Coordinates of C-alpha atoms in Angstrom, one line a residue:
Chain A
M29 CA 125.0 201.3 245.9
E30 CA 123.9 203.4 248.9
V31 CA 120.6 205.4 248.7
D32 CA 120.6 209.1 248.9
S33 CA 120.3 210.1 252.7
Q34 CA 117.3 211.8 253.7
E35 CA 118.6 214.7 255.2
Q36 CA 120.3 217.4 252.8
L37 CA 123.6 218.7 254.0
Q38 CA 123.3 222.7 254.3
R39 CA 126.4 224.8 253.4
K40 CA 127.3 227.0 256.2
Q41 CA 127.0 230.6 255.5
S42 CA 128.7 234.0 256.6
T43 CA 128.2 237.5 256.0
Y44 CA 130.2 239.4 253.5
L45 CA 130.8 243.1 253.4
S46 CA 132.9 244.6 250.3
L47 CA 135.4 247.2 251.0
D48 CA 136.4 247.5 247.4
E49 CA 134.9 250.9 247.0
N50 CA 138.2 252.8 247.7
F51 CA 139.9 250.8 245.0
E52 CA 137.1 251.7 242.1
I53 CA 138.0 254.3 239.5
Q54 CA 134.7 254.8 237.9
K55 CA 134.1 258.5 239.7
E56 CA 137.8 259.5 238.8
V57 CA 138.1 262.2 236.0
Y58 CA 141.4 262.5 234.2
R59 CA 142.6 266.0 233.9
G60 CA 146.0 265.6 232.6
Q61 CA 147.3 265.3 236.2
Q62 CA 150.7 263.6 236.7
Y63 CA 152.0 261.3 239.5
S64 CA 153.1 264.2 241.6
Q65 CA 149.6 264.4 243.2
I66 CA 149.4 260.9 244.3
Y67 CA 153.0 261.1 245.9
F68 CA 151.8 264.5 247.6
A69 CA 148.7 262.5 249.1
R70 CA 150.9 259.6 250.1
L71 CA 153.4 261.9 252.0
H72 CA 150.8 263.9 253.4
M73 CA 149.1 260.9 254.9
M74 CA 152.1 259.0 256.1
R75 CA 153.9 262.2 257.4
T76 CA 151.0 263.0 259.6
L77 CA 151.0 259.5 261.0
L78 CA 154.8 259.4 261.5
Y79 CA 154.8 263.1 263.2
S80 CA 152.4 261.4 265.7
L81 CA 154.6 258.5 266.4
V82 CA 157.8 260.4 266.8
P83 CA 157.2 261.7 270.1
N84 CA 157.1 258.0 271.5
W85 CA 160.2 257.0 269.4
K86 CA 162.7 259.9 270.0
S87 CA 161.0 262.9 271.6
H88 CA 164.2 264.9 272.6
L89 CA 165.1 265.5 268.6
P90 CA 163.6 268.4 266.6
V91 CA 161.9 267.5 263.4
C92 CA 162.8 269.3 260.6
T93 CA 162.4 269.3 256.5
V94 CA 165.2 268.4 254.3
L95 CA 165.9 272.2 253.4
E96 CA 166.2 273.0 257.1
L97 CA 168.9 270.7 257.9
E98 CA 172.1 271.9 259.3
E99 CA 175.5 270.5 259.2
G100 CA 176.0 268.4 262.3
K101 CA 172.6 268.9 263.9
E102 CA 171.0 266.0 264.9
C103 CA 167.5 265.9 263.9
I104 CA 164.6 263.9 262.4
I105 CA 163.3 264.1 258.6
V106 CA 160.4 262.5 257.2
G107 CA 160.2 262.0 253.5
T108 CA 159.5 259.6 250.6
L109 CA 162.3 257.3 250.0
Y110 CA 163.7 257.2 246.2
K111 CA 166.4 254.2 245.4
H112 CA 168.8 255.2 242.7
M113 CA 169.4 252.0 241.1
K114 CA 172.1 251.7 238.5
L115 CA 170.3 248.6 236.4
K116 CA 166.7 250.0 236.6
P117 CA 165.8 250.0 233.0
C118 CA 165.3 253.2 231.6
I119 CA 163.5 254.4 228.3
L120 CA 166.5 256.8 227.6
D121 CA 169.0 253.4 227.1
E122 CA 167.1 253.0 223.8
Y123 CA 168.5 255.9 222.7
S124 CA 172.0 255.8 224.0
K125 CA 174.8 255.5 221.9
E126 CA 176.6 252.8 223.6
R127 CA 174.2 250.0 223.1
S128 CA 176.8 247.2 224.0
V129 CA 176.3 248.5 227.9
A130 CA 172.8 247.3 228.4
P131 CA 172.6 243.4 228.7
L132 CA 170.7 241.6 226.2
I133 CA 169.1 239.4 228.9
K134 CA 167.2 241.3 231.4
P135 CA 167.9 240.4 234.9
H136 CA 165.1 239.3 237.0
N137 CA 166.2 241.5 240.0
F138 CA 167.7 244.8 239.0
M139 CA 169.7 245.3 242.4
H140 CA 173.3 246.6 242.4
Q141 CA 175.7 247.1 245.0
D142 CA 176.0 250.6 244.1
D143 CA 172.5 251.4 244.8
Y144 CA 171.9 254.0 247.1
L145 CA 168.8 255.8 248.8
V146 CA 167.6 259.5 248.6
L147 CA 165.1 261.1 250.7
E148 CA 162.8 263.7 249.5
D149 CA 160.0 265.9 250.7
E150 CA 158.3 268.9 248.9
S151 CA 161.6 271.2 249.8
G152 CA 164.2 269.1 248.7
R153 CA 166.1 265.7 248.6
V154 CA 169.1 264.6 250.3
K155 CA 171.3 261.5 249.7
L156 CA 171.2 259.2 252.7
G157 CA 174.4 257.4 254.0
G158 CA 175.1 255.2 256.8
T159 CA 174.7 251.3 257.2
K160 CA 171.4 251.5 259.1
L161 CA 169.4 251.7 256.0
S162 CA 169.9 249.0 253.7
P163 CA 169.2 249.7 250.1
S164 CA 168.4 246.2 249.5
V165 CA 165.4 246.2 251.8
Y166 CA 163.9 249.6 250.8
V167 CA 162.4 250.6 247.6
T168 CA 161.4 253.9 245.9
G169 CA 158.0 255.1 247.4
V170 CA 158.4 254.2 251.2
V171 CA 157.8 257.0 253.5
V172 CA 159.8 256.6 256.5
A173 CA 161.2 258.9 259.6
L174 CA 165.0 259.0 259.8
H175 CA 167.0 260.2 262.8
G176 CA 170.5 261.4 261.7
K177 CA 172.5 264.3 261.0
E178 CA 173.9 266.3 257.8
T179 CA 177.6 265.3 257.0
S180 CA 180.0 267.9 255.5
A181 CA 179.7 265.9 252.3
G182 CA 176.2 267.2 252.2
A183 CA 174.4 263.7 252.8
F184 CA 172.4 262.7 255.6
F185 CA 174.0 260.1 258.0
V186 CA 171.2 257.8 259.1
E187 CA 171.5 256.7 262.5
D188 CA 168.1 255.2 263.1
V189 CA 165.0 254.8 261.1
L190 CA 161.1 254.7 262.0
E191 CA 158.5 252.8 259.9
A192 CA 155.0 253.6 260.4
G193 CA 154.7 249.9 261.5
L194 CA 151.7 247.6 261.7
P195 CA 148.3 249.5 261.4
P196 CA 146.0 249.2 264.2
Q197 CA 143.5 246.3 264.1
I198 CA 140.0 246.5 264.9
E199 CA 139.3 244.0 267.9
R200 CA 137.1 240.9 266.6
P201 CA 134.3 240.0 269.2
L202 CA 135.1 236.5 270.1
K203 CA 132.0 234.5 269.2
S204 CA 131.8 231.2 269.8
R205 CA 133.0 230.2 266.1
E206 CA 132.7 227.0 264.5
D207 CA 134.8 226.1 261.6
K208 CA 134.4 228.0 258.6
Y209 CA 136.6 227.5 255.7
V210 CA 137.7 230.1 252.7
V211 CA 139.3 228.5 249.8
F212 CA 141.8 230.6 247.9
V213 CA 143.1 229.7 244.4
S214 CA 144.9 231.6 241.9
G215 CA 146.7 231.2 238.4
L216 CA 144.3 228.9 236.8
S217 CA 145.3 230.0 233.3
I218 CA 142.8 228.5 231.7
G219 CA 143.7 228.6 227.9
S220 CA 147.4 228.0 228.5
S221 CA 149.0 225.0 227.7
S222 CA 149.9 224.0 231.3
S223 CA 146.4 224.2 232.4
N224 CA 144.8 220.9 233.2
P225 CA 141.0 221.2 233.2
L226 CA 140.8 218.0 235.2
Q227 CA 142.5 219.4 238.3
F228 CA 140.3 222.5 238.2
Q229 CA 137.3 220.3 237.8
L230 CA 138.3 218.3 240.6
L231 CA 138.7 221.3 243.0
V232 CA 135.0 222.5 241.8
D233 CA 133.8 219.0 242.6
H234 CA 135.3 218.8 246.1
I235 CA 134.0 222.3 246.9
T236 CA 130.5 221.9 245.4
G237 CA 130.2 218.6 247.6
H238 CA 130.2 216.2 244.5
L239 CA 133.1 214.0 245.8
G240 CA 133.4 211.8 248.6
D241 CA 131.2 210.3 251.0
E242 CA 129.1 212.0 253.4
E243 CA 132.2 212.8 255.9
E244 CA 133.8 214.6 253.1
Q245 CA 130.9 216.2 252.1
G246 CA 130.5 217.7 255.4
L247 CA 133.6 218.8 255.3
A248 CA 133.0 220.4 252.1
A249 CA 129.8 221.9 253.6
E250 CA 131.9 224.1 256.0
I251 CA 133.6 226.0 253.1
V252 CA 131.8 229.2 253.1
H253 CA 133.4 231.3 250.4
L254 CA 135.8 230.8 247.3
V255 CA 138.5 233.5 246.3
I256 CA 139.9 233.2 242.7
V257 CA 143.1 235.6 242.9
G258 CA 143.8 236.5 239.6
N259 CA 145.2 235.1 236.4
S260 CA 142.1 232.9 235.4
V261 CA 142.6 232.8 231.8
E262 CA 145.7 233.0 229.7
I263 CA 145.2 234.3 226.1
S264 CA 147.7 232.8 223.7
H265 CA 150.1 235.6 222.6
G266 CA 149.7 234.7 219.0
L267 CA 146.3 236.1 219.2
L268 CA 147.1 239.2 220.6
N269 CA 149.7 240.5 218.2
G270 CA 147.7 243.2 216.7
Q271 CA 146.5 241.8 213.4
N272 CA 143.0 241.2 212.5
L273 CA 141.7 237.8 213.3
A274 CA 139.9 235.6 211.0
S275 CA 136.4 234.4 212.3
K276 CA 137.9 230.7 213.2
D277 CA 140.5 232.6 215.3
Q278 CA 137.9 234.8 217.0
S279 CA 136.2 231.8 218.6
R280 CA 139.6 230.8 220.0
L281 CA 139.8 234.2 221.7
S282 CA 136.6 233.6 223.6
E283 CA 137.4 229.7 224.3
P284 CA 139.0 230.4 227.9
F285 CA 136.2 232.4 228.9
K286 CA 133.4 230.1 228.0
E287 CA 135.4 227.1 229.8
L288 CA 136.0 229.4 232.8
D289 CA 132.4 230.4 232.8
I290 CA 130.9 226.6 232.8
L291 CA 133.4 226.1 235.9
L292 CA 132.5 229.2 237.7
T293 CA 128.7 228.5 237.1
Q294 CA 129.1 225.2 238.8
I295 CA 130.6 226.8 241.7
A296 CA 128.5 230.2 241.5
A297 CA 125.3 227.8 242.1
S298 CA 126.9 226.3 245.2
L299 CA 128.7 229.1 247.2
P300 CA 129.7 232.7 247.0
L301 CA 132.7 233.3 244.8
D302 CA 134.9 236.5 244.3
I303 CA 137.0 236.7 241.2
M304 CA 139.9 239.1 241.1
P305 CA 141.6 240.2 238.1
G306 CA 145.5 239.2 237.8
S307 CA 148.4 240.6 235.2
S308 CA 147.0 238.1 232.3
D309 CA 143.2 238.8 232.8
P310 CA 141.3 241.3 230.5
A311 CA 141.3 244.2 232.8
N312 CA 143.1 247.5 233.0
F313 CA 146.7 247.3 233.3
A314 CA 147.3 249.8 235.9
L315 CA 146.5 249.3 239.4
P316 CA 144.1 249.1 241.0
Q317 CA 142.3 246.6 238.6
Q318 CA 138.8 247.1 237.8
P319 CA 136.7 244.1 238.2
L320 CA 136.3 241.8 235.2
N321 CA 133.5 242.7 233.0
R322 CA 130.3 240.6 233.5
C323 CA 129.6 240.0 230.3
L324 CA 132.5 237.6 230.2
F325 CA 130.3 235.5 232.4
P326 CA 127.1 234.9 231.0
G327 CA 126.3 231.9 233.0
S328 CA 127.8 232.8 236.4
A329 CA 127.0 236.5 236.5
T330 CA 123.4 235.6 236.9
Y331 CA 123.9 234.3 240.3
N332 CA 123.9 236.8 243.0
T333 CA 126.9 234.7 244.5
F334 CA 129.1 235.9 241.9
R335 CA 131.2 238.8 242.6
S336 CA 133.7 240.4 240.2
C337 CA 136.0 242.6 242.3
T338 CA 138.9 244.8 242.1
N339 CA 142.5 243.8 242.4
P340 CA 143.5 244.9 245.3
H341 CA 140.6 243.5 247.0
C342 CA 139.3 244.1 250.8
F343 CA 136.2 242.3 252.2
E344 CA 135.0 241.2 255.6
L345 CA 133.7 237.8 256.3
D346 CA 132.1 237.5 259.7
S347 CA 133.8 240.7 260.6
I348 CA 137.5 239.0 259.6
R349 CA 139.0 241.4 257.5
F350 CA 140.6 240.0 254.2
L351 CA 143.2 242.0 252.3
G352 CA 145.0 240.8 249.2
T353 CA 146.6 241.3 245.6
S354 CA 146.9 239.0 242.6
G355 CA 150.5 239.5 242.9
Q356 CA 151.8 242.5 240.9
N357 CA 152.8 244.4 244.0
I358 CA 154.8 241.6 245.2
D359 CA 156.5 240.7 242.3
D360 CA 157.6 244.3 241.7
L361 CA 159.1 244.3 245.3
T362 CA 160.9 241.0 244.1
K363 CA 162.3 242.7 241.2
Y364 CA 163.7 245.8 243.1
S365 CA 164.6 244.7 246.5
E366 CA 165.4 241.3 248.3
A367 CA 164.3 239.2 250.8
K368 CA 164.4 235.7 252.3
D369 CA 161.3 234.7 251.1
K370 CA 157.9 236.2 249.6
L371 CA 156.2 236.5 253.4
D372 CA 159.0 239.0 254.2
F373 CA 157.8 241.4 251.3
L374 CA 154.2 240.8 252.6
E375 CA 155.3 242.0 255.9
R376 CA 157.2 244.8 254.9
T377 CA 154.3 246.2 252.9
L378 CA 152.4 245.9 256.2
R379 CA 154.9 247.5 258.2
W380 CA 155.1 250.4 255.7
R381 CA 151.4 250.6 255.6
H382 CA 151.3 250.7 251.7
L383 CA 150.0 247.8 249.6
A384 CA 152.2 249.0 246.6
P385 CA 155.1 251.4 247.4
T386 CA 156.6 250.9 243.9
A387 CA 153.7 252.2 242.4
P388 CA 153.5 254.7 240.3
N389 CA 157.6 254.4 239.8
T390 CA 157.7 250.9 238.5
L391 CA 154.3 249.5 238.8
G392 CA 151.7 251.1 236.8
C393 CA 149.1 252.8 238.6
Y394 CA 146.2 255.4 238.0
P395 CA 147.2 258.9 238.7
F396 CA 144.9 259.7 241.7
T397 CA 144.8 263.5 242.9
D398 CA 143.3 263.3 246.2
R399 CA 144.2 260.2 247.8
D400 CA 146.4 257.2 247.8
P401 CA 144.1 254.1 248.1
F402 CA 146.9 251.5 248.6
L403 CA 147.6 253.1 252.0
I404 CA 146.5 250.3 254.6
D405 CA 144.8 252.2 257.7
S406 CA 143.4 249.1 259.2
C407 CA 145.4 245.9 259.8
P408 CA 143.6 243.0 257.9
D409 CA 143.3 239.8 259.7
V410 CA 144.1 237.8 256.7
Y411 CA 146.6 239.3 254.2
F412 CA 147.3 237.2 250.9
V413 CA 148.9 237.3 247.4
G414 CA 148.3 235.5 244.8
N415 CA 150.3 233.8 241.6
Q416 CA 153.5 233.0 243.7
E417 CA 155.6 230.2 243.1
K418 CA 155.0 227.9 246.3
Y419 CA 152.4 228.1 248.9
E420 CA 154.0 229.6 252.1
T421 CA 152.1 230.9 255.3
R422 CA 153.0 232.9 258.4
L423 CA 151.0 234.2 261.5
L424 CA 152.4 237.7 262.0
K425 CA 152.1 239.1 265.6
G426 CA 152.1 243.1 266.1
L427 CA 153.4 244.9 268.8
E428 CA 149.9 246.3 269.6
G429 CA 148.6 242.8 269.5
Q430 CA 147.5 242.8 266.0
L431 CA 147.7 239.2 264.5
V432 CA 147.8 238.6 260.8
R433 CA 147.8 235.6 258.8
L434 CA 150.0 236.0 255.9
I435 CA 149.3 233.5 252.8
C436 CA 151.3 233.2 249.4
I437 CA 148.9 231.4 247.0
P438 CA 150.7 229.5 244.4
R439 CA 149.8 229.1 240.9
F440 CA 147.3 226.5 240.5
C441 CA 148.1 225.6 236.8
E442 CA 151.5 224.7 238.0
T443 CA 151.2 223.1 241.5
G444 CA 147.6 222.1 241.7
V445 CA 147.4 223.4 245.2
A446 CA 144.8 225.7 246.7
V447 CA 144.6 227.1 250.1
V448 CA 142.1 226.5 252.8
L449 CA 141.8 228.9 255.8
N450 CA 139.7 228.1 258.9
M451 CA 138.2 231.5 260.0
R452 CA 137.8 230.0 263.6
N453 CA 141.7 230.2 264.5
L454 CA 143.1 231.5 260.9
E455 CA 144.9 228.4 260.3
C456 CA 145.8 227.4 256.9
H457 CA 146.3 224.4 255.0
A458 CA 147.0 223.4 251.4
L459 CA 144.6 221.6 249.3
T460 CA 146.4 219.6 246.3
F461 CA 145.1 217.9 243.5
G462 CA 146.9 215.5 241.5
T463 CA 145.9 214.0 238.5
Q464 CA 148.7 211.8 237.5
I465 CA 147.9 208.3 237.4
S466 CA 150.8 206.4 238.8
S467 CA 151.7 203.3 237.0
Chain B
M23 CA 168.7 297.0 212.7
A24 CA 168.9 297.8 208.8
T25 CA 165.6 296.9 207.3
T26 CA 164.2 298.1 203.9
S27 CA 161.1 300.4 204.2
K28 CA 159.5 298.4 201.7
N29 CA 159.8 295.1 203.9
M30 CA 158.6 296.9 207.2
N31 CA 155.5 297.9 205.3
V32 CA 154.1 294.4 206.0
F33 CA 154.5 294.9 209.5
Y34 CA 153.3 298.4 210.0
R35 CA 149.5 299.2 210.2
Q36 CA 149.2 301.7 207.0
K37 CA 148.3 305.1 208.0
K38 CA 147.3 307.8 205.6
K39 CA 149.6 310.7 205.6
S40 CA 148.1 313.8 206.7
T41 CA 148.4 316.9 204.4
T42 CA 149.1 319.1 207.0
S43 CA 151.9 317.4 208.4
T44 CA 155.3 318.7 207.7
G45 CA 155.9 315.6 205.9
K46 CA 158.3 314.3 208.5
K47 CA 158.0 310.6 208.8
S48 CA 157.5 308.9 212.1
T49 CA 160.8 308.3 213.4
K50 CA 160.3 305.5 215.7
S51 CA 160.3 302.3 213.8
P52 CA 161.1 299.5 216.3
S53 CA 162.0 296.4 214.3
P54 CA 159.4 293.4 215.0
K55 CA 161.8 291.8 217.2
H56 CA 161.4 294.6 220.0
A57 CA 157.9 295.2 219.4
A58 CA 156.8 293.5 222.4
T59 CA 156.4 296.7 224.4
F60 CA 153.7 297.8 226.4
G61 CA 151.1 300.0 224.8
S62 CA 152.6 299.3 221.6
D63 CA 149.9 298.7 219.0
I64 CA 152.3 297.1 216.3
T65 CA 150.9 293.7 215.1
Q66 CA 152.7 291.1 217.3
P67 CA 154.7 288.2 215.5
P68 CA 152.9 284.9 215.9
G69 CA 155.3 283.7 219.0
L70 CA 153.9 286.0 221.5
V71 CA 150.2 285.4 220.7
S72 CA 149.1 282.6 223.1
H73 CA 146.1 280.1 223.2
G74 CA 142.9 281.9 222.9
G75 CA 144.0 284.6 220.5
S76 CA 144.6 286.9 223.3
L77 CA 147.7 289.0 223.2
D78 CA 150.0 287.8 226.1
L79 CA 151.5 291.3 226.4
K80 CA 150.2 292.1 230.0
D81 CA 150.0 289.7 232.7
D82 CA 146.9 289.6 234.6
F83 CA 148.3 291.7 237.3
D84 CA 144.9 292.0 239.0
E85 CA 145.0 291.3 242.8
Q86 CA 142.9 288.5 243.0
E87 CA 145.0 286.7 240.4
Q88 CA 148.1 287.4 242.5
V89 CA 146.4 286.0 245.6
L90 CA 145.3 283.0 243.7
R91 CA 149.1 282.5 242.1
Q92 CA 150.4 282.6 245.7
F93 CA 148.0 280.0 246.6
D94 CA 149.1 277.8 243.6
M95 CA 152.8 278.4 244.7
N96 CA 152.2 277.2 248.3
M97 CA 154.0 274.1 248.5
A98 CA 152.2 273.3 251.8
Y99 CA 149.1 272.4 249.6
G100 CA 150.9 270.0 247.1
P101 CA 151.7 270.3 243.4
C102 CA 149.2 272.8 241.5
V103 CA 149.9 271.2 238.0
G104 CA 147.3 269.0 236.5
I105 CA 144.4 269.9 239.0
T106 CA 142.0 272.8 239.0
R107 CA 142.6 275.5 241.8
L108 CA 139.2 274.7 243.5
D109 CA 140.0 271.0 243.5
R110 CA 143.4 271.6 245.3
W111 CA 141.7 273.9 247.5
E112 CA 139.2 271.2 248.4
R113 CA 141.7 268.4 248.5
A114 CA 143.6 270.8 251.1
Q115 CA 140.5 271.1 253.2
R116 CA 139.7 267.7 253.3
M117 CA 143.5 266.9 254.5
G118 CA 143.1 269.3 257.1
L119 CA 145.5 271.7 255.9
N120 CA 143.2 274.7 256.6
P121 CA 143.6 276.5 253.2
P122 CA 142.5 279.9 253.6
K123 CA 138.7 280.5 253.3
E124 CA 139.0 283.6 251.0
I125 CA 140.6 281.5 248.3
E126 CA 137.4 279.4 248.2
S127 CA 135.1 282.5 247.8
L128 CA 137.1 283.9 245.2
L129 CA 137.1 280.6 243.2
K130 CA 133.4 280.2 243.7
G131 CA 132.7 283.7 242.9
G132 CA 133.6 283.5 239.1
K133 CA 135.8 285.9 237.0
V134 CA 139.0 284.2 238.1
K135 CA 140.8 281.8 236.5
L136 CA 139.8 278.3 237.7
E137 CA 143.0 276.7 236.2
S138 CA 146.4 277.0 237.9
L139 CA 149.1 279.0 236.9
F140 CA 150.6 276.5 234.8
D141 CA 147.9 275.2 233.0
G142 CA 148.3 274.8 229.2
R143 CA 152.1 276.1 229.5
V144 CA 153.7 272.9 231.0

């Protein structure tokens, strides 16, 4: 057996800057407000932006509000889209007399060919017609500028659409970069029947350099950061049915956390780690989800490399901006619109400059009064979403030279796949862990 | 409306009859349903007594409240429900909407309602 080599491998490091302040709600005070405030903030910010873009788009046309529309007059209107969906679940359906109409099996996607779009601003709303704006692409909550005219039927015939487009990107200084890797993993689902502890242990061992020979350890030493993108634990629903738990069951409630903490301690001892809450984690339901409590991680929270983060999560590593969510925003878009693949949804949210346009309509959201924290005002370099079915990635190029790496991170408990990103050239590859012993 | 005087005594503040009077009873006896007239001192049915115990007969029609109500109703500064007037003014200021400075000084001066027009009513 080889004797341990004299020189110790040093892990590379990078500077970390957290930009999650916008997503924290500790300072917010609930005064009984409703969601009209967040919609107003969103409309105001986006409208100011779109008004500045309209002269470059169609400068010869007048801009007016919905109430100022005149029949036959070509103009541009700016407002929030609302999609009327026939199949969208409505709480009133429970009280309707014709119970047979509602299907017993809820569809995964609520689209219907009779869906139509409506544009709304403070003065009024108008139904949108024409074929330019496809209801299958858009969702409620997106702010756009529309060129068209009012028809005799009172609808607005859309001739052209202006979305906000990709936000401006801050130029990254081209330092002579070396290969530095960031690992993304999501959907560990520790505590569920489908999670395999050996798989995650293999991942931990690989990242911390306990696997392989010197060459492999050298590769592992180039990993500078790990991001766990939501759904790290899964508590069986039998324990959560509201009944009092016997004392032996209470320990079952905390077992997934103990297991997770043991693994996270191994990681935190080795490299910086961010953990984001997901839909199955014990965090608040409405977006932005607040960081998981440090008490859940008694072992790993003692390390200063351990960071509990919000969902959505925004940070900078060596001045490369990362932005991502645990998947609730994209899953909601999947339910209310359609696209070729999940990366298309990611791209759309960037073009609309809004992380979660369906919040608060169909996605739980905190009723902010003075701002909409999901507006994206600076284009990230890496935009990721967790808890998806499969690993997908694309490099998106913007009109003003923006370059964004879009990443869909698959659920680790189902696929055994983690994603590795090279910060030098924004290239991505998958890291697969298999534990099947082939016979 | 025909009501027996026996029932009405419950609603009227009882007045001692003066001996020098000609014995003419006070003719005006509006039924409680029409008692919501300005200046009437007839006890109000519970429906008209709003929160705080104060009688909701007279609107706060002083000028300052009028100005603040116009500010509440102005759509340019967003919805007014669920947010205090000062918070709404500050939000408008931060968004660059240039709300009138007099509103701010009115709200900070005190003695005006800090909540919007619809507070507690919606």
